[in-house]
Amino acid sequence: MKKSSIVAAAIAVLFAGSLASCSNSQPSITPASSIAEGASLPIAYVNTDSLLANYNMAKDLNEELIKKTEDARASINSQAAALEKEVNEFQRKVQTNAFLNEQRAQSEANRLQNKKDQLDQLNYKLQNDLAQEQAQMNDRLIDTIQSVLKEYNAVKKFELILSNTMHDNILLDNPKYDITNELLEILNSRYAENK
């Protein structure tokens, strides 16, 4: 019994001593450079903005989408201008009592309203189609980049690859961890081969 109380007292003293030393000590900051001089961490990052701005496939897909958007807008604007002319002509006829009867004027007003509704539906459909096409293009870009990144990392063996967009995710970096240019070179050369 005496032996166990001595052991318990010794444990209590050690425990109290360790608590006191923990509460009095300040946390120390170890500089990363002291971890291993010249060692690299198994991480990397890709500047996504720069990658997409310089990746030829992204440029081509973006230009294609811009052209389709401009064509759709031009088509809608052309049809809207033609409809506006018809509406102006209708209003002129109403003001000059050119319609034989009110029923004929109402019929023409209904026709113009239906034409406007169809134009609105066409505009909505074109916008949806363009949004879906942009989503498909984005998926295609992401798939391509992810595929090349996996092959690249099979050789490089990074534990973590980050994406940095507009300096939003990485506040401070060492350029040696930036693999954007290497990845961009691979992506552009493969795109040129497949084009």
PDB file of C-alpha atoms in Angstrom:
ATOM      1  CA  MET A   1       0.000   0.000   0.000  1.00  0.00           C
ATOM      2  CA  LYS A   2       2.865   2.286   0.899  1.00  0.00           C
ATOM      3  CA  LYS A   3       4.544   1.589  -2.455  1.00  0.00           C
ATOM      4  CA  SER A   4       1.437   2.412  -4.480  1.00  0.00           C
ATOM      5  CA  SER A   5       0.872   5.693  -2.634  1.00  0.00           C
ATOM      6  CA  ILE A   6       4.490   6.698  -3.319  1.00  0.00           C
ATOM      7  CA  VAL A   7       4.004   5.918  -7.029  1.00  0.00           C
ATOM      8  CA  ALA A   8       0.727   7.855  -7.072  1.00  0.00           C
ATOM      9  CA  ALA A   9       2.384  10.830  -5.360  1.00  0.00           C
ATOM     10  CA  ALA A  10       5.258  10.739  -7.858  1.00  0.00           C
ATOM     11  CA  ILE A  11       2.830  10.658 -10.795  1.00  0.00           C
ATOM     12  CA  ALA A  12       0.873  13.567  -9.304  1.00  0.00           C
ATOM     13  CA  VAL A  13       4.065  15.628  -8.879  1.00  0.00           C
ATOM     14  CA  LEU A  14       5.176  14.872 -12.441  1.00  0.00           C
ATOM     15  CA  PHE A  15       1.717  15.652 -13.795  1.00  0.00           C
ATOM     16  CA  ALA A  16       1.537  18.972 -11.889  1.00  0.00           C
ATOM     17  CA  GLY A  17       5.030  19.878 -13.062  1.00  0.00           C
ATOM     18  CA  SER A  18       4.200  19.217 -16.684  1.00  0.00           C
ATOM     19  CA  LEU A  19       1.007  21.274 -16.413  1.00  0.00           C
ATOM     20  CA  ALA A  20       2.924  24.187 -14.930  1.00  0.00           C
ATOM     21  CA  SER A  21       5.570  24.092 -17.619  1.00  0.00           C
ATOM     22  CA  CYS A  22       2.907  23.920 -20.365  1.00  0.00           C
ATOM     23  CA  SER A  23       0.967  26.910 -19.059  1.00  0.00           C
ATOM     24  CA  ASN A  24       4.077  29.081 -18.652  1.00  0.00           C
ATOM     25  CA  SER A  25       5.679  28.374 -21.985  1.00  0.00           C
ATOM     26  CA  GLN A  26       4.935  30.348 -25.131  1.00  0.00           C
ATOM     27  CA  PRO A  27       4.394  28.421 -28.363  1.00  0.00           C
ATOM     28  CA  SER A  28       7.463  28.545 -30.498  1.00  0.00           C
ATOM     29  CA  ILE A  29       7.406  29.133 -34.220  1.00  0.00           C
ATOM     30  CA  THR A  30       9.843  27.043 -36.143  1.00  0.00           C
ATOM     31  CA  PRO A  31      10.876  28.599 -39.433  1.00  0.00           C
ATOM     32  CA  ALA A  32       9.974  26.414 -42.385  1.00  0.00           C
ATOM     33  CA  SER A  33      13.500  26.757 -43.704  1.00  0.00           C
ATOM     34  CA  SER A  34      14.831  24.988 -40.600  1.00  0.00           C
ATOM     35  CA  ILE A  35      12.727  21.904 -41.364  1.00  0.00           C
ATOM     36  CA  ALA A  36      15.102  20.862 -44.097  1.00  0.00           C
ATOM     37  CA  GLU A  37      17.338  23.283 -45.888  1.00  0.00           C
ATOM     38  CA  GLY A  38      16.630  23.233 -49.627  1.00  0.00           C
ATOM     39  CA  ALA A  39      13.904  20.578 -49.330  1.00  0.00           C
ATOM     40  CA  SER A  40      10.705  20.965 -51.306  1.00  0.00           C
ATOM     41  CA  LEU A  41       7.297  20.100 -50.013  1.00  0.00           C
ATOM     42  CA  PRO A  42       5.338  17.607 -52.116  1.00  0.00           C
ATOM     43  CA  ILE A  43       2.860  20.301 -53.193  1.00  0.00           C
ATOM     44  CA  ALA A  44       2.320  22.492 -56.221  1.00  0.00           C
ATOM     45  CA  TYR A  45      -0.182  24.970 -57.530  1.00  0.00           C
ATOM     46  CA  VAL A  46      -1.598  26.062 -60.856  1.00  0.00           C
ATOM     47  CA  ASN A  47      -2.517  29.665 -61.590  1.00  0.00           C
ATOM     48  CA  THR A  48      -5.878  28.905 -63.205  1.00  0.00           C
ATOM     49  CA  ASP A  49      -6.391  32.390 -64.648  1.00  0.00           C
ATOM     50  CA  SER A  50      -3.047  32.296 -66.419  1.00  0.00           C
ATOM     51  CA  LEU A  51      -3.602  28.720 -67.556  1.00  0.00           C
ATOM     52  CA  LEU A  52      -6.993  29.474 -69.139  1.00  0.00           C
ATOM     53  CA  ALA A  53      -5.782  32.752 -70.659  1.00  0.00           C
ATOM     54  CA  ASN A  54      -2.880  30.996 -72.411  1.00  0.00           C
ATOM     55  CA  TYR A  55      -4.280  27.536 -73.139  1.00  0.00           C
ATOM     56  CA  ASN A  56      -4.994  27.449 -76.878  1.00  0.00           C
ATOM     57  CA  MET A  57      -7.959  25.099 -76.512  1.00  0.00           C
ATOM     58  CA  ALA A  58      -9.577  27.471 -74.009  1.00  0.00           C
ATOM     59  CA  LYS A  59      -8.934  30.405 -76.343  1.00  0.00           C
ATOM     60  CA  ASP A  60     -10.457  28.565 -79.327  1.00  0.00           C
ATOM     61  CA  LEU A  61     -13.497  27.407 -77.369  1.00  0.00           C
ATOM     62  CA  ASN A  62     -14.010  30.913 -76.016  1.00  0.00           C
ATOM     63  CA  GLU A  63     -13.795  32.442 -79.497  1.00  0.00           C
ATOM     64  CA  GLU A  64     -16.246  29.839 -80.801  1.00  0.00           C
ATOM     65  CA  LEU A  65     -18.702  30.668 -78.022  1.00  0.00           C
ATOM     66  CA  ILE A  66     -18.323  34.411 -78.591  1.00  0.00           C
ATOM     67  CA  LYS A  67     -19.059  33.954 -82.310  1.00  0.00           C
ATOM     68  CA  LYS A  68     -22.155  31.864 -81.576  1.00  0.00           C
ATOM     69  CA  THR A  69     -23.319  34.454 -79.037  1.00  0.00           C
ATOM     70  CA  GLU A  70     -22.820  37.273 -81.545  1.00  0.00           C
ATOM     71  CA  ASP A  71     -24.642  35.305 -84.269  1.00  0.00           C
ATOM     72  CA  ALA A  72     -27.565  34.585 -81.938  1.00  0.00           C
ATOM     73  CA  ARG A  73     -27.722  38.217 -80.840  1.00  0.00           C
ATOM     74  CA  ALA A  74     -27.603  39.431 -84.456  1.00  0.00           C
ATOM     75  CA  SER A  75     -30.424  37.045 -85.416  1.00  0.00           C
ATOM     76  CA  ILE A  76     -32.611  38.172 -82.495  1.00  0.00           C
ATOM     77  CA  ASN A  77     -31.857  41.844 -83.166  1.00  0.00           C
ATOM     78  CA  SER A  78     -32.717  41.440 -86.851  1.00  0.00           C
ATOM     79  CA  GLN A  79     -36.023  39.758 -86.067  1.00  0.00           C
ATOM     80  CA  ALA A  80     -36.780  42.336 -83.347  1.00  0.00           C
ATOM     81  CA  ALA A  81     -36.146  45.188 -85.798  1.00  0.00           C
ATOM     82  CA  ALA A  82     -38.474  43.586 -88.364  1.00  0.00           C
ATOM     83  CA  LEU A  83     -41.150  43.151 -85.680  1.00  0.00           C
ATOM     84  CA  GLU A  84     -40.732  46.764 -84.578  1.00  0.00           C
ATOM     85  CA  LYS A  85     -41.337  47.906 -88.155  1.00  0.00           C
ATOM     86  CA  GLU A  86     -44.518  45.824 -88.301  1.00  0.00           C
ATOM     87  CA  VAL A  87     -45.705  47.245 -84.959  1.00  0.00           C
ATOM     88  CA  ASN A  88     -45.013  50.809 -86.138  1.00  0.00           C
ATOM     89  CA  GLU A  89     -46.922  50.104 -89.363  1.00  0.00           C
ATOM     90  CA  PHE A  90     -49.812  48.662 -87.331  1.00  0.00           C
ATOM     91  CA  GLN A  91     -49.901  51.759 -85.092  1.00  0.00           C
ATOM     92  CA  ARG A  92     -49.902  54.038 -88.160  1.00  0.00           C
ATOM     93  CA  LYS A  93     -52.834  52.082 -89.627  1.00  0.00           C
ATOM     94  CA  VAL A  94     -54.767  52.303 -86.350  1.00  0.00           C
ATOM     95  CA  GLN A  95     -54.198  56.078 -86.170  1.00  0.00           C
ATOM     96  CA  THR A  96     -55.330  56.599 -89.783  1.00  0.00           C
ATOM     97  CA  ASN A  97     -58.318  54.222 -89.455  1.00  0.00           C
ATOM     98  CA  ALA A  98     -56.898  52.039 -92.241  1.00  0.00           C
ATOM     99  CA  PHE A  99     -58.554  48.889 -90.888  1.00  0.00           C
ATOM    100  CA  LEU A 100     -62.019  48.134 -92.227  1.00  0.00           C
ATOM    101  CA  ASN A 101     -63.287  47.086 -88.815  1.00  0.00           C
ATOM    102  CA  GLU A 102     -62.211  46.646 -85.221  1.00  0.00           C
ATOM    103  CA  GLN A 103     -62.124  42.863 -85.563  1.00  0.00           C
ATOM    104  CA  ARG A 104     -59.494  43.114 -88.327  1.00  0.00           C
ATOM    105  CA  ALA A 105     -57.362  45.452 -86.147  1.00  0.00           C
ATOM    106  CA  GLN A 106     -57.666  43.080 -83.173  1.00  0.00           C
ATOM    107  CA  SER A 107     -56.666  40.136 -85.360  1.00  0.00           C
ATOM    108  CA  GLU A 108     -53.540  42.004 -86.512  1.00  0.00           C
ATOM    109  CA  ALA A 109     -52.702  42.996 -82.909  1.00  0.00           C
ATOM    110  CA  ASN A 110     -52.988  39.331 -81.841  1.00  0.00           C
ATOM    111  CA  ARG A 111     -50.739  38.245 -84.712  1.00  0.00           C
ATOM    112  CA  LEU A 112     -48.084  40.788 -83.716  1.00  0.00           C
ATOM    113  CA  GLN A 113     -48.313  39.757 -80.048  1.00  0.00           C
ATOM    114  CA  ASN A 114     -47.865  36.081 -81.026  1.00  0.00           C
ATOM    115  CA  LYS A 115     -44.864  37.035 -83.125  1.00  0.00           C
ATOM    116  CA  LYS A 116     -43.363  38.937 -80.165  1.00  0.00           C
ATOM    117  CA  ASP A 117     -44.003  35.953 -77.848  1.00  0.00           C
ATOM    118  CA  GLN A 118     -42.284  33.613 -80.328  1.00  0.00           C
ATOM    119  CA  LEU A 119     -39.331  35.978 -80.549  1.00  0.00           C
ATOM    120  CA  ASP A 120     -39.071  36.086 -76.736  1.00  0.00           C
ATOM    121  CA  GLN A 121     -39.194  32.269 -76.613  1.00  0.00           C
ATOM    122  CA  LEU A 122     -36.509  32.050 -79.300  1.00  0.00           C
ATOM    123  CA  ASN A 123     -34.319  34.495 -77.368  1.00  0.00           C
ATOM    124  CA  TYR A 124     -34.790  32.467 -74.165  1.00  0.00           C
ATOM    125  CA  LYS A 125     -34.009  29.205 -76.015  1.00  0.00           C
ATOM    126  CA  LEU A 126     -30.873  30.652 -77.605  1.00  0.00           C
ATOM    127  CA  GLN A 127     -29.634  31.935 -74.238  1.00  0.00           C
ATOM    128  CA  ASN A 128     -30.254  28.525 -72.644  1.00  0.00           C
ATOM    129  CA  ASP A 129     -28.527  26.748 -75.523  1.00  0.00           C
ATOM    130  CA  LEU A 130     -25.506  29.041 -75.209  1.00  0.00           C
ATOM    131  CA  ALA A 131     -25.372  28.537 -71.435  1.00  0.00           C
ATOM    132  CA  GLN A 132     -25.495  24.748 -71.895  1.00  0.00           C
ATOM    133  CA  GLU A 133     -22.822  24.916 -74.559  1.00  0.00           C
ATOM    134  CA  GLN A 134     -20.613  26.989 -72.268  1.00  0.00           C
ATOM    135  CA  ALA A 135     -21.122  24.459 -69.469  1.00  0.00           C
ATOM    136  CA  GLN A 136     -20.157  21.640 -71.871  1.00  0.00           C
ATOM    137  CA  MET A 137     -17.062  23.576 -72.966  1.00  0.00           C
ATOM    138  CA  ASN A 138     -16.097  24.144 -69.331  1.00  0.00           C
ATOM    139  CA  ASP A 139     -16.567  20.439 -68.592  1.00  0.00           C
ATOM    140  CA  ARG A 140     -14.432  19.567 -71.610  1.00  0.00           C
ATOM    141  CA  LEU A 141     -11.674  21.926 -70.442  1.00  0.00           C
ATOM    142  CA  ILE A 142     -11.797  20.602 -66.889  1.00  0.00           C
ATOM    143  CA  ASP A 143     -11.684  16.997 -68.090  1.00  0.00           C
ATOM    144  CA  THR A 144      -8.729  17.703 -70.367  1.00  0.00           C
ATOM    145  CA  ILE A 145      -6.798  19.601 -67.713  1.00  0.00           C
ATOM    146  CA  GLN A 146      -7.535  16.974 -65.046  1.00  0.00           C
ATOM    147  CA  SER A 147      -6.434  14.171 -67.372  1.00  0.00           C
ATOM    148  CA  VAL A 148      -3.130  15.854 -68.212  1.00  0.00           C
ATOM    149  CA  LEU A 149      -2.634  16.810 -64.569  1.00  0.00           C
ATOM    150  CA  LYS A 150      -3.044  13.167 -63.483  1.00  0.00           C
ATOM    151  CA  GLU A 151      -0.478  12.010 -66.037  1.00  0.00           C
ATOM    152  CA  TYR A 152       1.855  14.833 -65.040  1.00  0.00           C
ATOM    153  CA  ASN A 153       1.507  13.987 -61.365  1.00  0.00           C
ATOM    154  CA  ALA A 154       2.135  10.283 -62.004  1.00  0.00           C
ATOM    155  CA  VAL A 155       5.695  11.355 -62.763  1.00  0.00           C
ATOM    156  CA  LYS A 156       6.066  14.284 -60.345  1.00  0.00           C
ATOM    157  CA  LYS A 157       4.355  12.588 -57.368  1.00  0.00           C
ATOM    158  CA  PHE A 158       2.889  15.654 -55.666  1.00  0.00           C
ATOM    159  CA  GLU A 159       0.747  15.015 -52.615  1.00  0.00           C
ATOM    160  CA  LEU A 160      -1.335  18.121 -53.228  1.00  0.00           C
ATOM    161  CA  ILE A 161      -1.891  20.375 -56.244  1.00  0.00           C
ATOM    162  CA  LEU A 162      -3.790  23.571 -55.573  1.00  0.00           C
ATOM    163  CA  SER A 163      -5.629  25.909 -57.901  1.00  0.00           C
ATOM    164  CA  ASN A 164      -4.970  29.604 -57.486  1.00  0.00           C
ATOM    165  CA  THR A 165      -7.521  31.925 -59.051  1.00  0.00           C
ATOM    166  CA  MET A 166      -6.893  35.669 -58.871  1.00  0.00           C
ATOM    167  CA  HIS A 167      -4.631  35.112 -55.824  1.00  0.00           C
ATOM    168  CA  ASP A 168      -7.723  33.972 -53.963  1.00  0.00           C
ATOM    169  CA  ASN A 169      -6.482  30.681 -52.541  1.00  0.00           C
ATOM    170  CA  ILE A 170      -2.783  31.279 -52.011  1.00  0.00           C
ATOM    171  CA  LEU A 171      -1.823  34.389 -50.103  1.00  0.00           C
ATOM    172  CA  LEU A 172       1.925  34.001 -50.358  1.00  0.00           C
ATOM    173  CA  ASP A 173       3.884  31.561 -52.462  1.00  0.00           C
ATOM    174  CA  ASN A 174       7.273  30.440 -53.535  1.00  0.00           C
ATOM    175  CA  PRO A 175       7.418  30.381 -57.346  1.00  0.00           C
ATOM    176  CA  LYS A 176       9.139  26.992 -57.256  1.00  0.00           C
ATOM    177  CA  TYR A 177       5.739  25.449 -56.424  1.00  0.00           C
ATOM    178  CA  ASP A 178       4.029  27.033 -59.462  1.00  0.00           C
ATOM    179  CA  ILE A 179       3.640  24.401 -62.198  1.00  0.00           C
ATOM    180  CA  THR A 180       1.408  26.518 -64.453  1.00  0.00           C
ATOM    181  CA  ASN A 181       3.931  26.965 -67.270  1.00  0.00           C
ATOM    182  CA  GLU A 182       4.919  23.288 -67.324  1.00  0.00           C
ATOM    183  CA  LEU A 183       1.283  22.228 -67.442  1.00  0.00           C
ATOM    184  CA  LEU A 184       0.468  24.854 -70.082  1.00  0.00           C
ATOM    185  CA  GLU A 185       3.302  23.637 -72.299  1.00  0.00           C
ATOM    186  CA  ILE A 186       2.009  20.049 -72.149  1.00  0.00           C
ATOM    187  CA  LEU A 187      -1.620  21.097 -72.749  1.00  0.00           C
ATOM    188  CA  ASN A 188      -0.785  23.312 -75.744  1.00  0.00           C
ATOM    189  CA  SER A 189       1.468  20.725 -77.355  1.00  0.00           C
ATOM    190  CA  ARG A 190      -1.190  18.016 -77.015  1.00  0.00           C
ATOM    191  CA  TYR A 191      -3.882  20.339 -78.316  1.00  0.00           C
ATOM    192  CA  ALA A 192      -1.727  21.210 -81.334  1.00  0.00           C
ATOM    193  CA  GLU A 193      -1.194  17.486 -82.044  1.00  0.00           C
ATOM    194  CA  ASN A 194      -4.914  16.695 -81.830  1.00  0.00           C
ATOM    195  CA  LYS A 195      -6.068  19.761 -83.742  1.00  0.00           C
TER     196      LYS A 195
END
